[in-house]
Short mmCIF file of C-alpha atoms in Angstrom, two decimals:
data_model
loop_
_atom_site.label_atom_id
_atom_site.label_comp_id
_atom_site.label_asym_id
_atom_site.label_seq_id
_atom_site.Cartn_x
_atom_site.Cartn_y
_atom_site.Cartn_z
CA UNK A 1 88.27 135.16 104.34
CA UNK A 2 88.05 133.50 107.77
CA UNK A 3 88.69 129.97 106.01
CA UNK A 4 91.08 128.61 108.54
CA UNK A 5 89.76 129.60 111.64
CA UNK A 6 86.42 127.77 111.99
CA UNK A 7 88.04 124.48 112.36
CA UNK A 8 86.14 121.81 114.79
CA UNK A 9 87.96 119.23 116.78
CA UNK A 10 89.27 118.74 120.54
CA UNK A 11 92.06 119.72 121.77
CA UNK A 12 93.88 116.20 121.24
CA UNK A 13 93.26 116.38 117.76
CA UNK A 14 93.90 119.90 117.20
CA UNK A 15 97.83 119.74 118.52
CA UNK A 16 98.27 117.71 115.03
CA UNK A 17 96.81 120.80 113.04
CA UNK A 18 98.38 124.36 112.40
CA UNK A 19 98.06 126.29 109.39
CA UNK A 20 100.48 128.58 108.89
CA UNK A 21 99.72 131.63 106.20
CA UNK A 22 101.63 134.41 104.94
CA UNK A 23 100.03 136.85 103.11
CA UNK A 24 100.14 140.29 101.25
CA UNK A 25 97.79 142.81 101.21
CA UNK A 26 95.90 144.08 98.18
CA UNK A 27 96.07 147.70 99.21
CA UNK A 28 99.57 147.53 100.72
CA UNK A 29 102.09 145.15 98.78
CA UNK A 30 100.35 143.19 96.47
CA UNK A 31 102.87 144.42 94.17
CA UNK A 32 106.50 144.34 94.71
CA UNK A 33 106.65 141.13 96.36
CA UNK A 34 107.00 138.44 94.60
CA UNK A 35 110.42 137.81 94.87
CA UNK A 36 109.81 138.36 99.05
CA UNK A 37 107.54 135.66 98.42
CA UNK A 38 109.24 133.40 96.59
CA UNK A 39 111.95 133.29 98.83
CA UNK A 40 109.28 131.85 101.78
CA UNK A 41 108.84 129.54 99.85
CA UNK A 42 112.35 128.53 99.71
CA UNK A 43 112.70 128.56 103.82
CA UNK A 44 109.44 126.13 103.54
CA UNK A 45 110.70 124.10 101.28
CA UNK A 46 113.37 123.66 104.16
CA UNK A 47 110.62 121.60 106.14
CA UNK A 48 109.17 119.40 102.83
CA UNK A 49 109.98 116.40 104.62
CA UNK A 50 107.19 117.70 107.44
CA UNK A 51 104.38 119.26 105.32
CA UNK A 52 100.81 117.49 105.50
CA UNK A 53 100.03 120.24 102.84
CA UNK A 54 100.26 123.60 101.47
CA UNK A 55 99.08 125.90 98.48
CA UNK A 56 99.09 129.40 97.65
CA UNK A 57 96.27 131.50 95.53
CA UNK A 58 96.19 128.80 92.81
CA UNK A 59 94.10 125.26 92.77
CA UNK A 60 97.03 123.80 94.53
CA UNK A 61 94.93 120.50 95.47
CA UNK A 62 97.50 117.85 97.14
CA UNK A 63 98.48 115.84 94.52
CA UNK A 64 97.38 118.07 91.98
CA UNK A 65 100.51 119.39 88.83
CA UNK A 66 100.79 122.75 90.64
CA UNK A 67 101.11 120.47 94.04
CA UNK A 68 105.40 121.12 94.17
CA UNK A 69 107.25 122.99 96.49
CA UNK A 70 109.90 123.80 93.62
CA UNK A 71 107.62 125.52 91.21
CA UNK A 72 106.06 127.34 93.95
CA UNK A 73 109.41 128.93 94.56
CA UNK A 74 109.32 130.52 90.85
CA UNK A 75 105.62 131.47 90.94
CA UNK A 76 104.01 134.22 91.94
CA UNK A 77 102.22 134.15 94.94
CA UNK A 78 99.67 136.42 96.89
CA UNK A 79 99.20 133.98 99.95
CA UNK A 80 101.13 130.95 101.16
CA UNK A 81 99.37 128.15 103.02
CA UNK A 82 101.14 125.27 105.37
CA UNK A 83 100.04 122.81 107.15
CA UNK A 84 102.16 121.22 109.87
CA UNK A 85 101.09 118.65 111.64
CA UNK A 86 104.07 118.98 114.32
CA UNK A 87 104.30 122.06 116.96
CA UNK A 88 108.84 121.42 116.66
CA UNK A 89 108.55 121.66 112.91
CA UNK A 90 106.08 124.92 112.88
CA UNK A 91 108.05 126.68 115.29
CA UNK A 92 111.47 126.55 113.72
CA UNK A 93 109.82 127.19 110.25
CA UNK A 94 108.84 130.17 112.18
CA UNK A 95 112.40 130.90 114.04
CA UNK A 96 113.65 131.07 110.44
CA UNK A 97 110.82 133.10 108.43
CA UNK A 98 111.40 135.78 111.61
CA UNK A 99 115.35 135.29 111.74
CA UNK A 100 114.67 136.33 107.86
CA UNK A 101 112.71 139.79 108.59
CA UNK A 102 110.68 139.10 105.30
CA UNK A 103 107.95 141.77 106.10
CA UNK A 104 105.23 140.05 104.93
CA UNK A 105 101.82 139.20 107.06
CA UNK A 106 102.30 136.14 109.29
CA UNK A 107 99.62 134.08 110.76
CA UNK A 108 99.47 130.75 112.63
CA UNK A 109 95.84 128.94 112.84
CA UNK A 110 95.96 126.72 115.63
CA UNK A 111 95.82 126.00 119.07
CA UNK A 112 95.86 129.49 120.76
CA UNK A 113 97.94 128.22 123.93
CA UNK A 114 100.54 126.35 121.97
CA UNK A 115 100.88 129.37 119.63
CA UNK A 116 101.49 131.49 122.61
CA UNK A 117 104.39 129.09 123.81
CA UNK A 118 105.16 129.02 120.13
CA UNK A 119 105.76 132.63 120.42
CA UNK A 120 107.17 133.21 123.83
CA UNK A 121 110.10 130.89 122.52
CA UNK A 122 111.12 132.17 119.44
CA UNK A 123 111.18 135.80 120.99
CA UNK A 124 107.66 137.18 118.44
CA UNK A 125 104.71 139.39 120.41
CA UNK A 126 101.57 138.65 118.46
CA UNK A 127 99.91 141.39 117.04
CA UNK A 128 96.17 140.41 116.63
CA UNK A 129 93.96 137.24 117.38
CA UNK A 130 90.91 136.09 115.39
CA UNK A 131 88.35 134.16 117.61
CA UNK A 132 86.23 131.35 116.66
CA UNK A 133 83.06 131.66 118.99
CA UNK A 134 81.60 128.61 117.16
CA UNK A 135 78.41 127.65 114.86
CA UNK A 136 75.26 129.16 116.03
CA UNK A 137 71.78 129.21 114.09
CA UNK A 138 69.88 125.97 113.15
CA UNK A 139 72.60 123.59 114.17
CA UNK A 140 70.40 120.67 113.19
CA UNK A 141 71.44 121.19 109.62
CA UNK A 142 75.50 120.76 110.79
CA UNK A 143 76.62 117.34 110.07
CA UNK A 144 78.27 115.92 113.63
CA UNK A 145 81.14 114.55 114.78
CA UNK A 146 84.01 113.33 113.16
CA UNK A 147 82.56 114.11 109.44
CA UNK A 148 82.33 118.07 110.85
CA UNK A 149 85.74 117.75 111.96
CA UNK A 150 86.73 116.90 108.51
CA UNK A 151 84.64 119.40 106.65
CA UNK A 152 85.85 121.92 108.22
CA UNK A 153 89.44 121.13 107.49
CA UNK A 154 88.46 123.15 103.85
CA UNK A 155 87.11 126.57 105.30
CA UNK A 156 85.39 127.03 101.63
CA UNK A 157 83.26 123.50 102.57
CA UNK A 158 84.08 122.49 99.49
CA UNK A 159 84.68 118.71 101.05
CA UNK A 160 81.06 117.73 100.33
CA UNK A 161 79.70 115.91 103.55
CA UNK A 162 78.00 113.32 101.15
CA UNK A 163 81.43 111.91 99.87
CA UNK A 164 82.99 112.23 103.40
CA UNK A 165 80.19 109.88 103.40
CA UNK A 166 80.65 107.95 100.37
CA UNK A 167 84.47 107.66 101.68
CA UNK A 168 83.36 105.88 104.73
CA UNK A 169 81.29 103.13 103.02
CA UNK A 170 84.19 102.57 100.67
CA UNK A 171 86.32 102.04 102.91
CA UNK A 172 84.00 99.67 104.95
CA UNK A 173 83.52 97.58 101.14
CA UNK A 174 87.33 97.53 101.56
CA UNK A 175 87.48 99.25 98.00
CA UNK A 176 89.75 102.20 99.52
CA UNK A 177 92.26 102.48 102.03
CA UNK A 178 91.61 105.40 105.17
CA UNK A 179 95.01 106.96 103.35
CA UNK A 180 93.53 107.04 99.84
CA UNK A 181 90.00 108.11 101.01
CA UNK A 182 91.75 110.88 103.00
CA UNK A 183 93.85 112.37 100.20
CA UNK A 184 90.66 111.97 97.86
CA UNK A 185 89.16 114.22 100.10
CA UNK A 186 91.48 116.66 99.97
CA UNK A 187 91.26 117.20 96.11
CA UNK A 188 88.85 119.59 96.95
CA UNK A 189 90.50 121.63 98.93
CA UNK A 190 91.76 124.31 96.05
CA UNK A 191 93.73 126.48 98.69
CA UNK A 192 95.87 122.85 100.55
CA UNK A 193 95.11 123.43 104.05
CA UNK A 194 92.97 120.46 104.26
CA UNK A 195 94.96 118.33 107.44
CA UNK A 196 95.47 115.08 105.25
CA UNK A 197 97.06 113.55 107.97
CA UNK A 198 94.45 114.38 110.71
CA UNK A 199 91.89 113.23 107.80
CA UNK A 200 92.96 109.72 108.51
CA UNK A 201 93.39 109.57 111.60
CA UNK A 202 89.76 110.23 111.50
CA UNK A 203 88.77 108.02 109.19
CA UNK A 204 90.29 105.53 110.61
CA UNK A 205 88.54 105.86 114.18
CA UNK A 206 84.93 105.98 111.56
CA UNK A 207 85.77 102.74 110.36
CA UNK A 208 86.89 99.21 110.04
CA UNK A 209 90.10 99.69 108.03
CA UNK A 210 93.38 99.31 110.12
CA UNK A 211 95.50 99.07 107.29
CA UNK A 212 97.47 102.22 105.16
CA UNK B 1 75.64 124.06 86.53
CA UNK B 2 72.88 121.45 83.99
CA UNK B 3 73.07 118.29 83.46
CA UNK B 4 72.05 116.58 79.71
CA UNK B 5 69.39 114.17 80.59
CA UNK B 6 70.12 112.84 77.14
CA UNK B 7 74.21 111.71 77.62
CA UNK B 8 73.23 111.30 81.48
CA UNK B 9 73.96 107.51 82.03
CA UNK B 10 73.45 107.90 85.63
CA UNK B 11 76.70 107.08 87.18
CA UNK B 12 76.33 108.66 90.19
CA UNK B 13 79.84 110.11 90.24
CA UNK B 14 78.36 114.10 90.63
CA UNK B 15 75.77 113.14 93.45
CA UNK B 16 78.82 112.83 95.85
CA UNK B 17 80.61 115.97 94.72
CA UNK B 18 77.64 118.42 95.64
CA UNK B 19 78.68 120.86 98.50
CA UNK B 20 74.78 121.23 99.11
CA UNK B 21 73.38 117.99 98.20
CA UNK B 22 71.48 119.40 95.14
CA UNK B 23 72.01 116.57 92.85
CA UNK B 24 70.05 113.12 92.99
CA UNK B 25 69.49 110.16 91.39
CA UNK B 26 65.86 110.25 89.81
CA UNK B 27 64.86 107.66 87.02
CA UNK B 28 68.47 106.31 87.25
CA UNK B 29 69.75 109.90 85.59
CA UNK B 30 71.25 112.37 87.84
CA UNK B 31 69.00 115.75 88.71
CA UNK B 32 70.03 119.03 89.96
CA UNK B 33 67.75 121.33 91.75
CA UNK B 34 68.37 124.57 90.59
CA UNK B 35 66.73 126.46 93.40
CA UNK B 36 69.40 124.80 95.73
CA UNK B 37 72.44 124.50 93.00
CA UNK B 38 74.80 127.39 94.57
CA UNK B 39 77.34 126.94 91.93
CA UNK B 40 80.38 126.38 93.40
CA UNK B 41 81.68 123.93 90.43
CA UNK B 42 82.36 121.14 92.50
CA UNK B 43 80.92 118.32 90.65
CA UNK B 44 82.48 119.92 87.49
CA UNK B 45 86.04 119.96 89.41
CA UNK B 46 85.41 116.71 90.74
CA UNK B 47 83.54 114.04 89.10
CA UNK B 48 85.02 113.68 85.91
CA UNK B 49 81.56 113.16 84.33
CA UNK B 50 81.88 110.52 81.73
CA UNK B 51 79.91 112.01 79.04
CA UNK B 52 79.98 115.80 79.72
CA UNK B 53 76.41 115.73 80.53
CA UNK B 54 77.15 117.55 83.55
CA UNK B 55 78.29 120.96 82.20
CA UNK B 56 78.46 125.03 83.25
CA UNK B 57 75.65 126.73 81.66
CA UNK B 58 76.22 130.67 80.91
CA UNK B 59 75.64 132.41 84.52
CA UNK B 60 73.93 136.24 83.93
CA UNK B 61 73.09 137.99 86.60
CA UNK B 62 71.57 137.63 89.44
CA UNK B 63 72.31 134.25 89.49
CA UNK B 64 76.12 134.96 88.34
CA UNK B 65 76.49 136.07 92.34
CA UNK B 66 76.01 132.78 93.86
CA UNK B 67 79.43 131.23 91.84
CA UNK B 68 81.00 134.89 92.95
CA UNK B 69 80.53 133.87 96.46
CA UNK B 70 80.71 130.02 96.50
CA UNK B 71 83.34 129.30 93.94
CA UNK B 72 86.91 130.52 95.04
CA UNK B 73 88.34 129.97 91.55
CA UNK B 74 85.70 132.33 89.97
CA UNK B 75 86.95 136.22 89.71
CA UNK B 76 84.89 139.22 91.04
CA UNK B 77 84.11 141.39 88.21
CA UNK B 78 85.88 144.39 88.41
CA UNK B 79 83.35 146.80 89.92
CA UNK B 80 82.91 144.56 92.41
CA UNK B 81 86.30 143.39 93.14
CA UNK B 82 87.73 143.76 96.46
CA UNK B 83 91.10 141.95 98.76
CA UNK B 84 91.83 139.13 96.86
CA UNK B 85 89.30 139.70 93.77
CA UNK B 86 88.34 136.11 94.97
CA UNK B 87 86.47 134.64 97.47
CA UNK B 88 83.45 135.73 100.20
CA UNK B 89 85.66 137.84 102.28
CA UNK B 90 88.59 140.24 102.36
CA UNK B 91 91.91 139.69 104.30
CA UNK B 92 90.34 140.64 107.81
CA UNK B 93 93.05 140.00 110.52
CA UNK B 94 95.65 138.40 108.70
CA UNK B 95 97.42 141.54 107.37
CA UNK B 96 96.10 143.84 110.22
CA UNK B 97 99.72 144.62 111.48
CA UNK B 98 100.05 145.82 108.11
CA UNK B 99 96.55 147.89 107.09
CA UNK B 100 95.49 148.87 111.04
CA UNK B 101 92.37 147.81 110.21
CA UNK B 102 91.48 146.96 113.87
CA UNK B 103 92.55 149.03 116.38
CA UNK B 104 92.92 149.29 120.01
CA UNK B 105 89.42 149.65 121.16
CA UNK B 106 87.63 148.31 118.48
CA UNK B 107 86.32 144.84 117.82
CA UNK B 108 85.86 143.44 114.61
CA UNK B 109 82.89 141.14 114.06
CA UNK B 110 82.36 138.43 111.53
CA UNK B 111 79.55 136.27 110.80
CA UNK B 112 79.76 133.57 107.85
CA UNK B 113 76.30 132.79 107.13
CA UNK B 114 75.55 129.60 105.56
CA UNK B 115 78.68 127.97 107.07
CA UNK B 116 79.57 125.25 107.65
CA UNK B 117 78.31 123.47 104.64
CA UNK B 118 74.43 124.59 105.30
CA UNK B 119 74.23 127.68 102.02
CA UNK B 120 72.36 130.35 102.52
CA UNK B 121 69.82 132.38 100.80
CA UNK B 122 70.53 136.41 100.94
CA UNK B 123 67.02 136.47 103.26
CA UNK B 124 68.66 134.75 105.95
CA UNK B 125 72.01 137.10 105.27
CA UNK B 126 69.75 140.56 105.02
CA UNK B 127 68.25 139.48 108.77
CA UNK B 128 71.70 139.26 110.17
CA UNK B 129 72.75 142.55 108.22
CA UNK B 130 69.55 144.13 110.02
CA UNK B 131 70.37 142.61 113.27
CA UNK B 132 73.35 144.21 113.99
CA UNK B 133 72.56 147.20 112.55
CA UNK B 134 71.01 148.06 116.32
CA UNK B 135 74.74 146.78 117.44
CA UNK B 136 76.11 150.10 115.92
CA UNK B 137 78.34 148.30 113.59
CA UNK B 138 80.13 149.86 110.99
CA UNK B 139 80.44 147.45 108.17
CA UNK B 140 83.72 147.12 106.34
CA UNK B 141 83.46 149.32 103.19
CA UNK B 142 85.01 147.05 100.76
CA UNK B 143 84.13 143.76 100.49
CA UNK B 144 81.76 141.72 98.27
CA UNK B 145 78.35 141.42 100.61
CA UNK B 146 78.98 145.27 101.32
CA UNK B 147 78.77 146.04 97.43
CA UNK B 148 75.92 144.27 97.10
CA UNK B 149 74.14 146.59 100.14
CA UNK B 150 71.37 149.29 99.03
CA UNK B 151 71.54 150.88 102.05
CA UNK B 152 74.23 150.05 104.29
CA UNK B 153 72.58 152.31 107.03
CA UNK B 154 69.86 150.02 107.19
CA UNK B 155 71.26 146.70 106.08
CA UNK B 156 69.27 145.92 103.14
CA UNK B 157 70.25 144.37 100.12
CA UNK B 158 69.91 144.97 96.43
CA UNK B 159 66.47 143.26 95.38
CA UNK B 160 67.58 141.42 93.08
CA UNK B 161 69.68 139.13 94.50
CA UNK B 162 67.23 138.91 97.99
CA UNK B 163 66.45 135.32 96.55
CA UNK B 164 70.01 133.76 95.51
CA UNK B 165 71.84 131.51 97.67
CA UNK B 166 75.41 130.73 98.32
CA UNK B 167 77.58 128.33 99.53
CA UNK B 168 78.41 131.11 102.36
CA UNK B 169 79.12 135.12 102.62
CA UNK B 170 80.84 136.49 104.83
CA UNK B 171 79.35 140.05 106.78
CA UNK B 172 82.90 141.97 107.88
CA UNK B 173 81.80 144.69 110.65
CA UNK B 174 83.65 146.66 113.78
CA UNK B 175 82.15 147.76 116.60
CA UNK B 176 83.72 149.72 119.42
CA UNK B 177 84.83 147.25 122.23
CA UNK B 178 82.13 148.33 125.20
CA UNK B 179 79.61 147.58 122.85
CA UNK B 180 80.39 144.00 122.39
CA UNK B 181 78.28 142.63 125.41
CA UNK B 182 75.45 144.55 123.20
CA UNK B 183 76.40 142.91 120.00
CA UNK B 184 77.27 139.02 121.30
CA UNK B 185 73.76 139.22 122.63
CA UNK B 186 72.00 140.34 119.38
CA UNK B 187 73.99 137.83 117.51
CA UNK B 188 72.82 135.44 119.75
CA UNK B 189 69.09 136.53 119.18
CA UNK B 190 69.09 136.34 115.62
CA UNK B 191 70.43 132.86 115.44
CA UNK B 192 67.25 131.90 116.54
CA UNK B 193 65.66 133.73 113.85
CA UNK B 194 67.36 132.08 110.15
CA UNK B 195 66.93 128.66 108.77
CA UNK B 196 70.69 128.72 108.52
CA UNK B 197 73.61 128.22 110.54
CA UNK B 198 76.62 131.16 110.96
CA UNK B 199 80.40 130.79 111.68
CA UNK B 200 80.85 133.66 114.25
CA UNK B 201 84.32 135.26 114.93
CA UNK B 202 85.64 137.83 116.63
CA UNK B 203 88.83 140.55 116.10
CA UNK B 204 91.14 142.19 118.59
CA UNK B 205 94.23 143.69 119.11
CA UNK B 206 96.40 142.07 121.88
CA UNK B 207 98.08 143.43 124.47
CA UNK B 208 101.84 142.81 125.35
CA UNK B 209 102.11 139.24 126.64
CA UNK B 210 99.39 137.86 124.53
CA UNK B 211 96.65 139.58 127.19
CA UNK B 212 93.51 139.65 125.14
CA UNK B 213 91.34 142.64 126.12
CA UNK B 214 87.77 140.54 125.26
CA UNK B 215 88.42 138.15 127.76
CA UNK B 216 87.02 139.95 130.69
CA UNK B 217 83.50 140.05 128.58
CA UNK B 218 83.94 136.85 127.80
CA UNK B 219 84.42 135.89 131.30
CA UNK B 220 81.41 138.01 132.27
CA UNK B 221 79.10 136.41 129.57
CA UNK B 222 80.55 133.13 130.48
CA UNK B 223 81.43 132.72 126.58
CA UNK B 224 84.25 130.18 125.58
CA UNK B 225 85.59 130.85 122.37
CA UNK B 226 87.20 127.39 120.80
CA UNK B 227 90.74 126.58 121.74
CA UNK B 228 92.01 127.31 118.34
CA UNK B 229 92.42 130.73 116.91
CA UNK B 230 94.07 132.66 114.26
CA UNK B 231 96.69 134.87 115.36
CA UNK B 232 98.53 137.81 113.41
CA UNK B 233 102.43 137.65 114.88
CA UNK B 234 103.24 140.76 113.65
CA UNK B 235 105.62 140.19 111.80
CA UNK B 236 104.44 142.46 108.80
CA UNK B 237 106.65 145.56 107.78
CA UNK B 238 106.20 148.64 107.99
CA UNK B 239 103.52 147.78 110.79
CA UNK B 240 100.83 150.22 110.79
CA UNK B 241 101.02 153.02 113.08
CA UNK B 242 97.76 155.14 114.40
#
């Protein structure tokens, strides 16, 4: 699944978003490495103060019971999402996960410049890179703007454009704080790589609230 | 997914939930169009329907295929169950290091039709299929759209799903890497040919230093991929070696 990669936003924005992912592979090491994985989960729980999300294969929707960076370190996980909002705090998450020599599948969804600084620093040669040559078809039908920016922050679209919408106008009534709406919206995001964070900043610059 | 016109009281709550926009207000109950319904769950997930009127009807196939492809929390049965057993796609480039999936030379190419947010009916996905069929791809043998192929030389689908639609379905494919000027501009073609949108990525290797080997097509196409990628650090073990 591509989920991470279509993400929409300029380059301003996008230095407050990287996803990072570790992964095993079905026909490789699905099996065996739990423990591995576990133990990733301990390094990231390292950074919990700097986390705008995470998840692994479960509905891990921010806020949700399985949203806790201490049961994740006793389940059993196939894939580990992050999202950092800070290029400092992804890199020595990173320093440490490669200091470790876990093994497993690394990827970092994000700005591909920064990610090559990223790298150069902390001594890693990337292996392979997944482009994003855009949305092409009948573009008409794409919602625009900042409610695509935050759509896309769930690579499933399950973040209905209607109650990006909906979010908007409540937050205009003053019935719901940019903060609130934001983490509302990321309820749907089963997988926790929806960008909270970046959610309300955007919000924010949609509407009238100035408040948290 | 149904809703109960009779315990219905109209709230509204579900209308907002709906990746597609297939639920309405009409005669102050709430409405969903089946023909558009992809059946992700959303609005079951979501709304916290007051009476239950909104509720998962039993899915047989055909129709069973569109909450395979637009629900991540709903299994693949097991004769069609491939990478995660969830999802629309397989792990593409984010355990390459580990499976050599894409190698030096090759280019792998893929199209999520339907995305973002837009659906898609398996027309619009067989006239992509088709499409780059004349690229020379070689589709990825095991993932969900490619069980679902009758003949995978020729891109066409099994019949009877030609007239579901999903949220979105990913088509995983490699091509050789001189003929991606071919392919970019047959991609480009068939855009103009669905009532859909597509999410179009491409897969490489890289070169020491980061060097990506695509970027002197790109330059000669004048293409501009978006500043934000995903990138494999390698950091898999044992890597995979040719």
């Amino acid at each position: 699944m591509t989920h991470t990669l279509h993400r929409q936003g300029s380059v301003e924005d996008l230095h407050e978003d990287y996803v990072l992912l570790l992964r095993t592979s079905r026909f490789v090491n699905h099996e065996g490495s739990e423990k591995t994985m576990q133990q990733i989960w301990e390094v990231i729980s390292h950074y919990r103060e700097d986390l705008v999300n995470f998840g692994n294969h479960n509905p891990n929707w921010d806020g949700g019971e399985l949203y806790d960076l201490d049961a994740l370190q006793k389940a059993k996980s196939r894939i580990i999402h992050v999202v950092f909002r800070d290029r400092e705090k992804i890199k020595a998450c990173l320093k440490e996960i490669k200091e470790r020599d876990f093994g497993i599948s690394t990827v970092v969804s994000g700005l591909c410049g920064e990610t090559e600084k990223i790298c150069a620093e902390i001594g890693i040669s990337p292996h392979t890179v997944n482009y994003s040559l855009g949305i092409h078809g009948n573009t008409g039908r794409v919602p625009q703007g900042e409610i695509l920016e935050i759509h896309t922050m769930c690579g499933h679209s399950m973040v209905a454009t209607n109650l990006i919408h909906h979010m908007v106008n409540e937050i205009n009534k003053g019935k719901i704080t940019c903060w609130a709406a934001a983490k509302n919206l990321s309820r749907m995001c089963d997988c926790g790589i929806f960008n909270t964070y970046r959610a309300e900043k955007l919000l924010r610059s949609m509407t009238t609230d100035r408040s948290r | 997914m149904i809703i109960d016109r009779e315990t219905c009281i109209g709230c509204g709550e579900c209308v907002f939930t709906c990746t597609v926009a297939a639920i309405r207000q009409a005669d102050e109950k709430a409405a969903i169009d089946r023909e558009m319904c992809v059946e992700c769950g959303n609005c079951l997930r979501i709304a916290e329907c007051p009476t239950g009127a909104l509720q998962q009807d039993e899915l047989v196939w055909p129709r069973v295929v569109r909450k395979y492809f637009s629900d991540n929390q709903q299994p693949w049965p097991k004769e069609l169950c491939f990478s995660t057993g969830y999802g629309r796609g397989t792990d593409e480039c984010k355990t390459n290091d580990r499976s050599g999936r894409f190698q030096r030379g090759q280019v792998g190419v893929m199209i999520e039709v339907g995305r973002p947010g837009v659906s898609a009916s398996f027309r619009d996905v067989e006239k992509v299929l088709q499409a780059l069929i004349k690229a020379d791809v070689e589709f990825e043998e095991k993932t969900p759209l490619t069980a679902l192929m009758k003949d995978k030389g020729k891109g066409i689908l099994r019949d009877d799903i030609r007239d579901e639609r999903v949220l979105s379905c990913i088509i995983e494919a490699k091509i050789k890497k001189e003929d991606l000027e071919k392919t970019i501009g047959i991609v480009k073609q068939v855009a103009t040919e669905i009532d859909t949108v597509f999410s179009f990525g491409l897969v490489t290797r890289l070169e020491e230093g980061f060097q990506s080997p695509l970027e002197p097509v790109f330059n000669a196409m004048g293409i501009h991929p978006r500043p934000n990628a995903k990138i494999n650090l390698g950091l898999g073990k044992p890597i995979f070696e040719a």
